[in-house]
Coordinates of N, CA and C in Angstrom, one line a residue:
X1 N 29.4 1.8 64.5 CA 28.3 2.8 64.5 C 27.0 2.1 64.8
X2 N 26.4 2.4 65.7 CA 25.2 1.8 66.4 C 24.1 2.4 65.2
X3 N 23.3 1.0 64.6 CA 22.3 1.6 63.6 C 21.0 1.2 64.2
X4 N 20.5 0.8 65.6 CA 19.8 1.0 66.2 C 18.8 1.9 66.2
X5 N 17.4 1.7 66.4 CA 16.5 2.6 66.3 C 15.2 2.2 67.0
X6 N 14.3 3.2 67.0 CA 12.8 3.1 67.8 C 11.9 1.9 67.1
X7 N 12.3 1.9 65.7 CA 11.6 0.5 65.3 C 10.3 1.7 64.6
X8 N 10.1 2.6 64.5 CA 9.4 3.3 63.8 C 9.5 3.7 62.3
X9 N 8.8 3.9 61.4 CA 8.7 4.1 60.3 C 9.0 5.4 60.2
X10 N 9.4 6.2 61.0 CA 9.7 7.8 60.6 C 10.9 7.7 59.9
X11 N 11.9 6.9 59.5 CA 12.8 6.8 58.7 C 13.9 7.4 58.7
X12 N 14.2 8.2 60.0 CA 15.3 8.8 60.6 C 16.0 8.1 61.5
X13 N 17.4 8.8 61.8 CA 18.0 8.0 62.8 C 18.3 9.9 63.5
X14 N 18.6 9.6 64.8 CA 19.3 10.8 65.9 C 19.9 12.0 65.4
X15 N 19.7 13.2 64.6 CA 20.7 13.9 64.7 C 20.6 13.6 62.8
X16 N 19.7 13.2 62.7 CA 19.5 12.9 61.2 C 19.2 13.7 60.3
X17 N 19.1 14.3 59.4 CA 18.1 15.4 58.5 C 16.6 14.7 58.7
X18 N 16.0 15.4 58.8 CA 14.3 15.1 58.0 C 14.3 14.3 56.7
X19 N 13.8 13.0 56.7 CA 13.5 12.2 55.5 C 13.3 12.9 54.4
X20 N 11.9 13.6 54.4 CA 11.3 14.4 53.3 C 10.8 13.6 52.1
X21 N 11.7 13.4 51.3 CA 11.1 12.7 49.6 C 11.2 11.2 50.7
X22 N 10.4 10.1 49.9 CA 10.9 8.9 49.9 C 11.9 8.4 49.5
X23 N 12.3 8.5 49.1 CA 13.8 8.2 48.5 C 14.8 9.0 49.4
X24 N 15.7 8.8 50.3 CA 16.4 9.2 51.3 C 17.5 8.4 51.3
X25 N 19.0 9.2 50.2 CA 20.0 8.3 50.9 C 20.5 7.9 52.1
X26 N 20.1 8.9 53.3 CA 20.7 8.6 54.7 C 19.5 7.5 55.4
X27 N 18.6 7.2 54.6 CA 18.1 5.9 55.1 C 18.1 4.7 54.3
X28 N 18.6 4.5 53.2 CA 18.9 3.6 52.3 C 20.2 3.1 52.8
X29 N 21.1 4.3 53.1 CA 22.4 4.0 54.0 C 21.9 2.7 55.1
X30 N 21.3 3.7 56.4 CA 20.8 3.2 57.3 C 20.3 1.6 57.4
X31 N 20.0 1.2 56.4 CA 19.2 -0.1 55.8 C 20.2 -1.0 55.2
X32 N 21.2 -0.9 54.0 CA 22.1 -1.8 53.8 C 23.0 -1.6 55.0
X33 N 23.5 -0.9 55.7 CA 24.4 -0.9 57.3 C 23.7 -1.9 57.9
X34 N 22.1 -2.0 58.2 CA 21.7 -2.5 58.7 C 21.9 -4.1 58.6
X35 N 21.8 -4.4 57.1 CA 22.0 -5.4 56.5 C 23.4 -5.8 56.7
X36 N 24.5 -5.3 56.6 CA 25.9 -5.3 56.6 C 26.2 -5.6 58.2
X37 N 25.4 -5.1 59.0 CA 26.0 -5.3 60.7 C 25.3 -6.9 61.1
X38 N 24.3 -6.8 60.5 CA 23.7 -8.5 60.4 C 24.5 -9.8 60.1
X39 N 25.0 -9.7 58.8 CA 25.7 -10.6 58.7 C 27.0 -10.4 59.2
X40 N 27.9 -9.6 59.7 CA 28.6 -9.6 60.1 C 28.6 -10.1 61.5
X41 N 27.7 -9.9 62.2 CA 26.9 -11.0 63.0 C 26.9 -12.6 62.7
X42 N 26.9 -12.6 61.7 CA 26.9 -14.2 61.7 C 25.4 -14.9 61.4
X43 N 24.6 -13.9 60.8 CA 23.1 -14.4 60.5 C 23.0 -14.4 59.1
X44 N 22.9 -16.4 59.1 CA 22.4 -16.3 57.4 C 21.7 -15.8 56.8
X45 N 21.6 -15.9 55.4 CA 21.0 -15.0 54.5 C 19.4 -15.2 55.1
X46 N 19.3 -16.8 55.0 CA 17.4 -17.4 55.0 C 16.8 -17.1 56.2
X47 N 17.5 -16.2 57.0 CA 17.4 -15.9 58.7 C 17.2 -14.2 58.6
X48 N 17.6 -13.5 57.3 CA 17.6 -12.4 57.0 C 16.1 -11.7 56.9
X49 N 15.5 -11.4 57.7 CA 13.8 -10.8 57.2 C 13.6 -9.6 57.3
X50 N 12.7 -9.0 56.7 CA 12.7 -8.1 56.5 C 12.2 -6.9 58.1
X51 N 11.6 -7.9 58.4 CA 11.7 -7.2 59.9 C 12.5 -7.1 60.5
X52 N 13.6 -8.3 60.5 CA 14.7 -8.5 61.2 C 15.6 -7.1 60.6
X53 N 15.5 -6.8 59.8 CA 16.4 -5.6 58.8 C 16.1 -4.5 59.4
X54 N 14.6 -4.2 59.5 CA 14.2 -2.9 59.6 C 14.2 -2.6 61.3
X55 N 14.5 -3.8 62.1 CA 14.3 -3.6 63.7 C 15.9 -2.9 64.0
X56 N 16.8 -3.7 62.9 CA 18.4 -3.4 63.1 C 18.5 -2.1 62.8
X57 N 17.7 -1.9 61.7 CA 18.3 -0.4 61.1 C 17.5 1.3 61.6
X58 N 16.7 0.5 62.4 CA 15.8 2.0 63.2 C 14.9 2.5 61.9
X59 N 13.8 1.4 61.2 CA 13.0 1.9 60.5 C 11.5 0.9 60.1
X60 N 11.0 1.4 60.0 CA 9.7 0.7 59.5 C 9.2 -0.1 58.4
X61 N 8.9 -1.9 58.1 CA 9.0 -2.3 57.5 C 8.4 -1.9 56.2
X62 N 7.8 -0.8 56.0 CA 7.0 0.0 54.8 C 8.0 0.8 54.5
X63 N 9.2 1.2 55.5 CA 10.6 2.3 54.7 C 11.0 1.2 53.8
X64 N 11.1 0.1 53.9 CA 12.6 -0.8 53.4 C 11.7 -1.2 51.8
X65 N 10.2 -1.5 52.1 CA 9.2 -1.9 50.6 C 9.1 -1.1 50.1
X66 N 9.3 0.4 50.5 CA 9.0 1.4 49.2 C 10.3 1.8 48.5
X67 N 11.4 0.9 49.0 CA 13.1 0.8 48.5 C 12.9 -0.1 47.5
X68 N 12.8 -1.4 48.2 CA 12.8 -2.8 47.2 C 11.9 -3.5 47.4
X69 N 11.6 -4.8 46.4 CA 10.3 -5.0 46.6 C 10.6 -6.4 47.3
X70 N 11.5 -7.1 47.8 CA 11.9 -7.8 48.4 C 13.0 -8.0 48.8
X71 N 13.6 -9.0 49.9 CA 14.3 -9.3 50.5 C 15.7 -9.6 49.5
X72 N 15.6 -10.4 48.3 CA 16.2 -10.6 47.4 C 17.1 -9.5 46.9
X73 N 15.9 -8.5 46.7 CA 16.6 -7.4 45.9 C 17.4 -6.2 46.8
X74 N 17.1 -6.3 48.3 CA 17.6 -5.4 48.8 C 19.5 -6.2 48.9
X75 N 19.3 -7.4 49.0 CA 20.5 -7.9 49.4 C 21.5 -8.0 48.1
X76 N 20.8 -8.1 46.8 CA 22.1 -8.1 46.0 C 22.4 -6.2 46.3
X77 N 21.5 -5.7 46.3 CA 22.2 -3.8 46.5 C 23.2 -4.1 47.8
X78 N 23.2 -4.5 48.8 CA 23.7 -4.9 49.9 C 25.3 -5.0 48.8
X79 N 24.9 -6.5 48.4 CA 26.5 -6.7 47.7 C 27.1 -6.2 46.8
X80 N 26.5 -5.1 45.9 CA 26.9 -4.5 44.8 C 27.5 -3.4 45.4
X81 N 27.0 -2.7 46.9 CA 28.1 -1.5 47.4 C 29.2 -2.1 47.4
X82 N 29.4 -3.1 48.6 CA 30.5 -3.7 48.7 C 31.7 -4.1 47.9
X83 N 31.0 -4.5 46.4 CA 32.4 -4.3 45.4 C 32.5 -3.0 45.0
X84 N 33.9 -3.4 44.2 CA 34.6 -2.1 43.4 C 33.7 -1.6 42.3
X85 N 33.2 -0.3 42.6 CA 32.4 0.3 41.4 C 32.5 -0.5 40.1
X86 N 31.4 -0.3 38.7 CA 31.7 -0.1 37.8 C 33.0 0.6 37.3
X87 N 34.1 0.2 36.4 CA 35.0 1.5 35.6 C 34.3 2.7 34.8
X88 N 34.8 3.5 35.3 CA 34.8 4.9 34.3 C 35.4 4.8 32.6
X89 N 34.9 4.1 31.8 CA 35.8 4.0 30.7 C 36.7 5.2 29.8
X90 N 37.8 4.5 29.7 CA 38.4 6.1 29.1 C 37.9 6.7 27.9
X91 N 37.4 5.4 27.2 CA 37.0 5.9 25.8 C 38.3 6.4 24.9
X92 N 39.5 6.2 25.4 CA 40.4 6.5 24.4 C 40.8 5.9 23.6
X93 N 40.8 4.7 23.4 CA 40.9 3.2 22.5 C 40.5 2.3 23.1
X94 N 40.4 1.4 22.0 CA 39.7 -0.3 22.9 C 40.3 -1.0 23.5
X95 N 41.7 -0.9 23.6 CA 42.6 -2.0 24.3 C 42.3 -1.4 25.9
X96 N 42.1 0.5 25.9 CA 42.2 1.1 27.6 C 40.6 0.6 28.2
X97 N 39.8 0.6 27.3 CA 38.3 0.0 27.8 C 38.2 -1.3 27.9
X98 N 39.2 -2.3 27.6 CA 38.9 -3.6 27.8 C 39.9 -3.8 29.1
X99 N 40.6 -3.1 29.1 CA 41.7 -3.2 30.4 C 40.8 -2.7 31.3
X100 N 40.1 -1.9 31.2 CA 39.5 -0.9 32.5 C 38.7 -2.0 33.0
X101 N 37.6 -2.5 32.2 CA 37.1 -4.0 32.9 C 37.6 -5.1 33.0
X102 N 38.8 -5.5 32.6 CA 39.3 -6.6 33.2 C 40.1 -6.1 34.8
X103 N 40.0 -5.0 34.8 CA 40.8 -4.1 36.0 C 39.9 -4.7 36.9
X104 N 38.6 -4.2 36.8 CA 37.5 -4.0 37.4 C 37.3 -5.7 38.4
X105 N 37.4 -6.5 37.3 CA 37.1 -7.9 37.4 C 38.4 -7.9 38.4
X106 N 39.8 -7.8 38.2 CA 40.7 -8.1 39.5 C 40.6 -8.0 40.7
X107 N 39.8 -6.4 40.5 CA 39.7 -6.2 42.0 C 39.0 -6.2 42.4
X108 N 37.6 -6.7 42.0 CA 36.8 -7.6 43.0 C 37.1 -9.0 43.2
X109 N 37.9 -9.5 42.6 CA 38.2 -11.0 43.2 C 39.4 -10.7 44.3
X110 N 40.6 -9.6 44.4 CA 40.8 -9.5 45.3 C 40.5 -9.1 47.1
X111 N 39.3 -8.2 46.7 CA 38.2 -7.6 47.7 C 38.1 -8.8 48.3
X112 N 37.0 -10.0 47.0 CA 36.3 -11.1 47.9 C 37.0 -12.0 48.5
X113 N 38.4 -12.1 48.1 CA 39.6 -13.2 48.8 C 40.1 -12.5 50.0
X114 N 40.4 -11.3 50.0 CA 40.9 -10.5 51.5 C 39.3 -10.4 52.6
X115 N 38.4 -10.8 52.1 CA 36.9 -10.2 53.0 C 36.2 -11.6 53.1
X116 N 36.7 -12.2 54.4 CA 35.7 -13.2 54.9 C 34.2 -13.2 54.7
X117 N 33.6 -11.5 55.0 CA 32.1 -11.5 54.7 C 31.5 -11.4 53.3
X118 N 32.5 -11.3 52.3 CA 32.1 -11.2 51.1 C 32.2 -12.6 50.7
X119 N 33.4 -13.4 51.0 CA 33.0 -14.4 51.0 C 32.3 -15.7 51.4
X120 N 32.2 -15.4 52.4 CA 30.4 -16.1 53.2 C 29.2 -15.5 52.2
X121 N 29.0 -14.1 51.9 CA 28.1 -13.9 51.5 C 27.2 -14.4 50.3
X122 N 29.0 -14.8 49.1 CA 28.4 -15.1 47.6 C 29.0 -16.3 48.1
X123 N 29.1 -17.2 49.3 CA 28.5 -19.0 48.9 C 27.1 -18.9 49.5
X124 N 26.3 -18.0 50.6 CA 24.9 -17.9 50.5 C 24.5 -17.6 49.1
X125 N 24.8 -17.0 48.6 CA 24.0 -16.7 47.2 C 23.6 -17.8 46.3
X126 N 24.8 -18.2 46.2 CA 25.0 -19.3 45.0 C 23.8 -20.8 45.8
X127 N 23.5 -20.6 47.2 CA 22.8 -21.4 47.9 C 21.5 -21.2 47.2
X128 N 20.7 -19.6 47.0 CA 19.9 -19.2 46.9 C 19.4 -18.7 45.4
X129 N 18.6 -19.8 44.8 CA 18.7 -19.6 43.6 C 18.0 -18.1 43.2
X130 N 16.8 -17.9 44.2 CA 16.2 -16.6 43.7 C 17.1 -15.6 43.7
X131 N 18.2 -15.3 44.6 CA 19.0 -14.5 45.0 C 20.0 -13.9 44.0
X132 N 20.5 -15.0 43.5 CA 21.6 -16.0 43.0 C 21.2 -15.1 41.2
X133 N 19.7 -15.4 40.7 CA 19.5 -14.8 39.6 C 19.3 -13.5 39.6
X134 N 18.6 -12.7 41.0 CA 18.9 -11.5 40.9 C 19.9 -10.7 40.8
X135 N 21.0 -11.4 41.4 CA 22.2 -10.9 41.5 C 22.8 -11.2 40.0
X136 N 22.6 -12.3 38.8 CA 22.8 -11.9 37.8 C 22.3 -11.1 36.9
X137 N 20.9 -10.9 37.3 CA 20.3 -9.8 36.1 C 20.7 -8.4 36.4
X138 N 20.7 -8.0 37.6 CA 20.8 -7.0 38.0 C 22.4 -6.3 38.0
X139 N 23.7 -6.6 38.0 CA 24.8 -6.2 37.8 C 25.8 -7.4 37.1
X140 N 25.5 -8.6 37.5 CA 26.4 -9.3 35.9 C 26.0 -9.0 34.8
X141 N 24.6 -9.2 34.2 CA 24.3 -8.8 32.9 C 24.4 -7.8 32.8
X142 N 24.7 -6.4 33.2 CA 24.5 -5.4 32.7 C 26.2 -5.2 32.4
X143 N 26.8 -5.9 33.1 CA 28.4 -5.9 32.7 C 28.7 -6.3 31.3
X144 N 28.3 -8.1 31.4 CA 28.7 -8.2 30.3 C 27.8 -7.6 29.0
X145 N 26.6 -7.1 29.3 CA 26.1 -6.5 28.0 C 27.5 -4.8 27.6
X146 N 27.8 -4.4 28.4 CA 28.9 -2.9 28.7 C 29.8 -3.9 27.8
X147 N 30.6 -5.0 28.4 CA 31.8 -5.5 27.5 C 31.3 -5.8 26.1
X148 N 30.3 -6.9 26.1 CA 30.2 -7.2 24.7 C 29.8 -5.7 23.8
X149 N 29.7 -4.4 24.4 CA 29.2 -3.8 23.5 C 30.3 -3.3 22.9
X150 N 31.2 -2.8 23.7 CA 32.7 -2.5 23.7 C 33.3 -3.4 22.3
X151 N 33.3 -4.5 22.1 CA 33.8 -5.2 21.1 C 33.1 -5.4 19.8
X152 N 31.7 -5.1 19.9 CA 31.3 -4.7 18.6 C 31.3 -3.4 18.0
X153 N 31.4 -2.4 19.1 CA 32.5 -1.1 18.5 C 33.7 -1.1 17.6
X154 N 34.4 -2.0 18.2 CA 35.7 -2.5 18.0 C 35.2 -3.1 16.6
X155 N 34.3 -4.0 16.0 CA 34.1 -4.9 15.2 C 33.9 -3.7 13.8
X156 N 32.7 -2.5 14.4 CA 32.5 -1.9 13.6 C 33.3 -0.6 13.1
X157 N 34.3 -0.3 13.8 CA 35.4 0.5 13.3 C 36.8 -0.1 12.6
X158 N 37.0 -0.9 12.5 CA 38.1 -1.9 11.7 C 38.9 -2.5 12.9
X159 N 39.0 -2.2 14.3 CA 39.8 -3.0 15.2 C 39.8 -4.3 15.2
X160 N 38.7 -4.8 15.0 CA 38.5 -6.6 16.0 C 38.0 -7.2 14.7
X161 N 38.3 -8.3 14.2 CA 37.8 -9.5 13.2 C 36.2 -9.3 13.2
X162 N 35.8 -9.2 12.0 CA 34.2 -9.6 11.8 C 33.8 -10.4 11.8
X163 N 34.7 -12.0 12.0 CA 33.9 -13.3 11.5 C 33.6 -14.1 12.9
X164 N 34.2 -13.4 13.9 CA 34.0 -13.9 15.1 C 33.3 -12.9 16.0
X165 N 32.1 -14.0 17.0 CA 30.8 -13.4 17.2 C 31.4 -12.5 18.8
X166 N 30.8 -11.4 18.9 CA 31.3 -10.8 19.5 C 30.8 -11.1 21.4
X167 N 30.3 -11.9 21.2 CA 30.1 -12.9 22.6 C 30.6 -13.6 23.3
X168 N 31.4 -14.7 21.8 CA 32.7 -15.7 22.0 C 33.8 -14.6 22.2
X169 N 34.2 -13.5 21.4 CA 35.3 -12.3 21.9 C 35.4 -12.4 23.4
X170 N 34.2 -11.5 23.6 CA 34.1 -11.4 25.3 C 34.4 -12.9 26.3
X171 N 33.7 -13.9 25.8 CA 34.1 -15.0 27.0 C 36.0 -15.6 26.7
X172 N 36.6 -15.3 25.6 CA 38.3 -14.9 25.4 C 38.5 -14.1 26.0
X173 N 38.2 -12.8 26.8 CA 39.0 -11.8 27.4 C 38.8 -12.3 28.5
X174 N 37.5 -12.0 28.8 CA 37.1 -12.1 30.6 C 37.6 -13.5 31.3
X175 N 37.3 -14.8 30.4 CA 37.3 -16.0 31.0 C 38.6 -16.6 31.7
X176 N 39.2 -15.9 31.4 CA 40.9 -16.4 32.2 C 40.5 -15.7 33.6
X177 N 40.4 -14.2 33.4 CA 40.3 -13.8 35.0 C 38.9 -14.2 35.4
X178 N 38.3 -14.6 35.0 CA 36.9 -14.9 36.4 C 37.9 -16.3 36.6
X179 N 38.6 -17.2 35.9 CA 39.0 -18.5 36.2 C 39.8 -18.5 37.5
X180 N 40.4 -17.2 37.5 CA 41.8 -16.8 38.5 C 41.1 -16.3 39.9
X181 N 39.5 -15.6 39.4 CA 39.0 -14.8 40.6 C 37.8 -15.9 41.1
X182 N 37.4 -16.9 40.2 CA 36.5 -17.9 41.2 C 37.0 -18.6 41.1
X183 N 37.1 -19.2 40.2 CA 37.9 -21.0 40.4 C 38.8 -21.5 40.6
X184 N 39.9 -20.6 40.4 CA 41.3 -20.8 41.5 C 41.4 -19.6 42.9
X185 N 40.9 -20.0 43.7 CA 41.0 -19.4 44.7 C 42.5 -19.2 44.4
X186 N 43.7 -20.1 44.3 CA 45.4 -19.7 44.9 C 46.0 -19.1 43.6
X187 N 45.5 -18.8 42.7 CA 46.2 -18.4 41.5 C 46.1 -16.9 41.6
X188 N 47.3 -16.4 40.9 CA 48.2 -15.0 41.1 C 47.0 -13.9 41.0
X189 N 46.6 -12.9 41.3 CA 46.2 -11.7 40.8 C 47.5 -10.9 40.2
X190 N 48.5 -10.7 39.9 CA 49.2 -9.7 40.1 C 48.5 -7.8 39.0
X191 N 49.4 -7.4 39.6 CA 49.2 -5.9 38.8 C 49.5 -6.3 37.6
X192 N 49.2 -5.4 36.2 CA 49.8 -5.8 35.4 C 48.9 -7.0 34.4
X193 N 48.0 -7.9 35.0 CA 47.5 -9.3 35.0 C 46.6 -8.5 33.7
X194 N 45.4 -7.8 34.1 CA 44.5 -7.3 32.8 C 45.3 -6.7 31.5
X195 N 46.4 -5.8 31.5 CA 47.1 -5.6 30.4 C 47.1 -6.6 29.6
X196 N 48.0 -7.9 30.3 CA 48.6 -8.7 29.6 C 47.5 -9.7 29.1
X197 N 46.6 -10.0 29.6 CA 45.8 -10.9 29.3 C 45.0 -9.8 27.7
X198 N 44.9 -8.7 27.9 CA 43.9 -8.5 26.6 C 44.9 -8.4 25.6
X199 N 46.2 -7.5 26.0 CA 47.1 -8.0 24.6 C 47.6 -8.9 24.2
X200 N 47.2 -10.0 24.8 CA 47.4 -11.0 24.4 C 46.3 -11.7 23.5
X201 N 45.2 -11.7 24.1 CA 44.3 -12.2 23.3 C 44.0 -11.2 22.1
X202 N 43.7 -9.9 22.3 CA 43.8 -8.8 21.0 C 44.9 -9.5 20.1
X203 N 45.7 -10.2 19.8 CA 46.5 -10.4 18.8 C 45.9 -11.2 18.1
X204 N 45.0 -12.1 18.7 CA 44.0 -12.9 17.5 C 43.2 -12.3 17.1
X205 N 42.5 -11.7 18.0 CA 41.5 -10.5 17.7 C 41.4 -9.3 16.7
X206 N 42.5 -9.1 16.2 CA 42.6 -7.6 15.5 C 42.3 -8.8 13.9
X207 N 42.1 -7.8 13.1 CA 41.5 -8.2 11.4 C 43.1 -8.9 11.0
X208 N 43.1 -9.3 10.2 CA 44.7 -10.3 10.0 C 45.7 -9.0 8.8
X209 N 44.8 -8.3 8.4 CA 45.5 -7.0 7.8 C 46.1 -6.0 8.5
X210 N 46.0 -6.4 9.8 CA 46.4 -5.5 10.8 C 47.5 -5.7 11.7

């Protein structure tokens, strides 16, 4: 799909709706595409400008600043399409919400091992320290704050031990699979992998009367 444009700030593309509000998902679209056909291109991140964005995506560098307020921030939105949503939590017990995010965590390490451009993308990142922390504040932290909260639910209904801090809990669930999804590139994903890893560690986890 050609995301080419007159280089104008009207914030349309051909055959487009009328912009109208600022806030326009069919030019927000337009803009991370724009971003996504770039690197797919083969143009690193520190090559990435904001003009260069807005020449690609048929819009005006004042559409893409009243989105984000820089370069940084448009590109971690860039990479947070890219992976697998947040989970929907079931909310039916703790063991199905701790699964649902360890789910979550699989299959983006699978995504980023099958996807050459995801993986170019987050060794730019990790290059780019400003980048690098936006992209933690902005969807790692808010993960792990969703997990850790999950387990002090668990703490305060009788499921999970009280004497263990519900931070160390979380880095026992999650820390095997980020191990399997960054630091062993060749190690198994299989199906099945998040079940077994929380019931597993839930056995230390639950109160010792239980």
């Amino acid at each position: 799909m050609s995301l080419a444009g007159s280089g104008t700030d009207s914030g349309t593309q051909p055959g487009a709706p009328t912009r109208g509000r600022p806030r326009s998902e069919a030019v927000e679209r337009a803009i991370t595409e724009g971003v996504m056909k770039l690197l797919e291109e083969g143009v690193p991140l520190a090559e990435l400008s904001i003009e260069r964005i807005a020449r690609t995506a048929g819009v005006g560098k004042a559409t893409i600043y009243r989105r984000w307020p820089g370069k940084e921030e448009l590109f971690v939105d860039v990479v947070r399409a890219a992976e697998p949503p947040d989970p929907e939590l079931p909310g039916v017990s703790l063991r199905d919400d701790l699964v649902a995010m360890l789910e979550q965590l699989r299959q983006r390490g699978l995504i980023a091992r099958s996807s050459a451009l995801l993986h170019n993308v987050f060794a730019q990142m990790k290059s780019s320290p400003k980048v690098w922390a936006a992209y933690h504040a902005t969807v790692v932290e808010p993960r792990r704050r969703k997990q850790v909260d999950i387990l002090r639910r668990g703490q305060e209904n009788g499921e999970l031990r009280t004497d263990l801090d519900a931070e160390l809990m979380n880095d026992m669930l999650v820390g095997p699979m980020l191990l399997r999804t960054v630091m062993r590139a060749d190690a198994d994903l299989p199906e099945g992998l998040s079940e077994l890893l929380v019931d597993t560690v839930l056995v230390a986890l639950r109160p010792a009367d239980s």
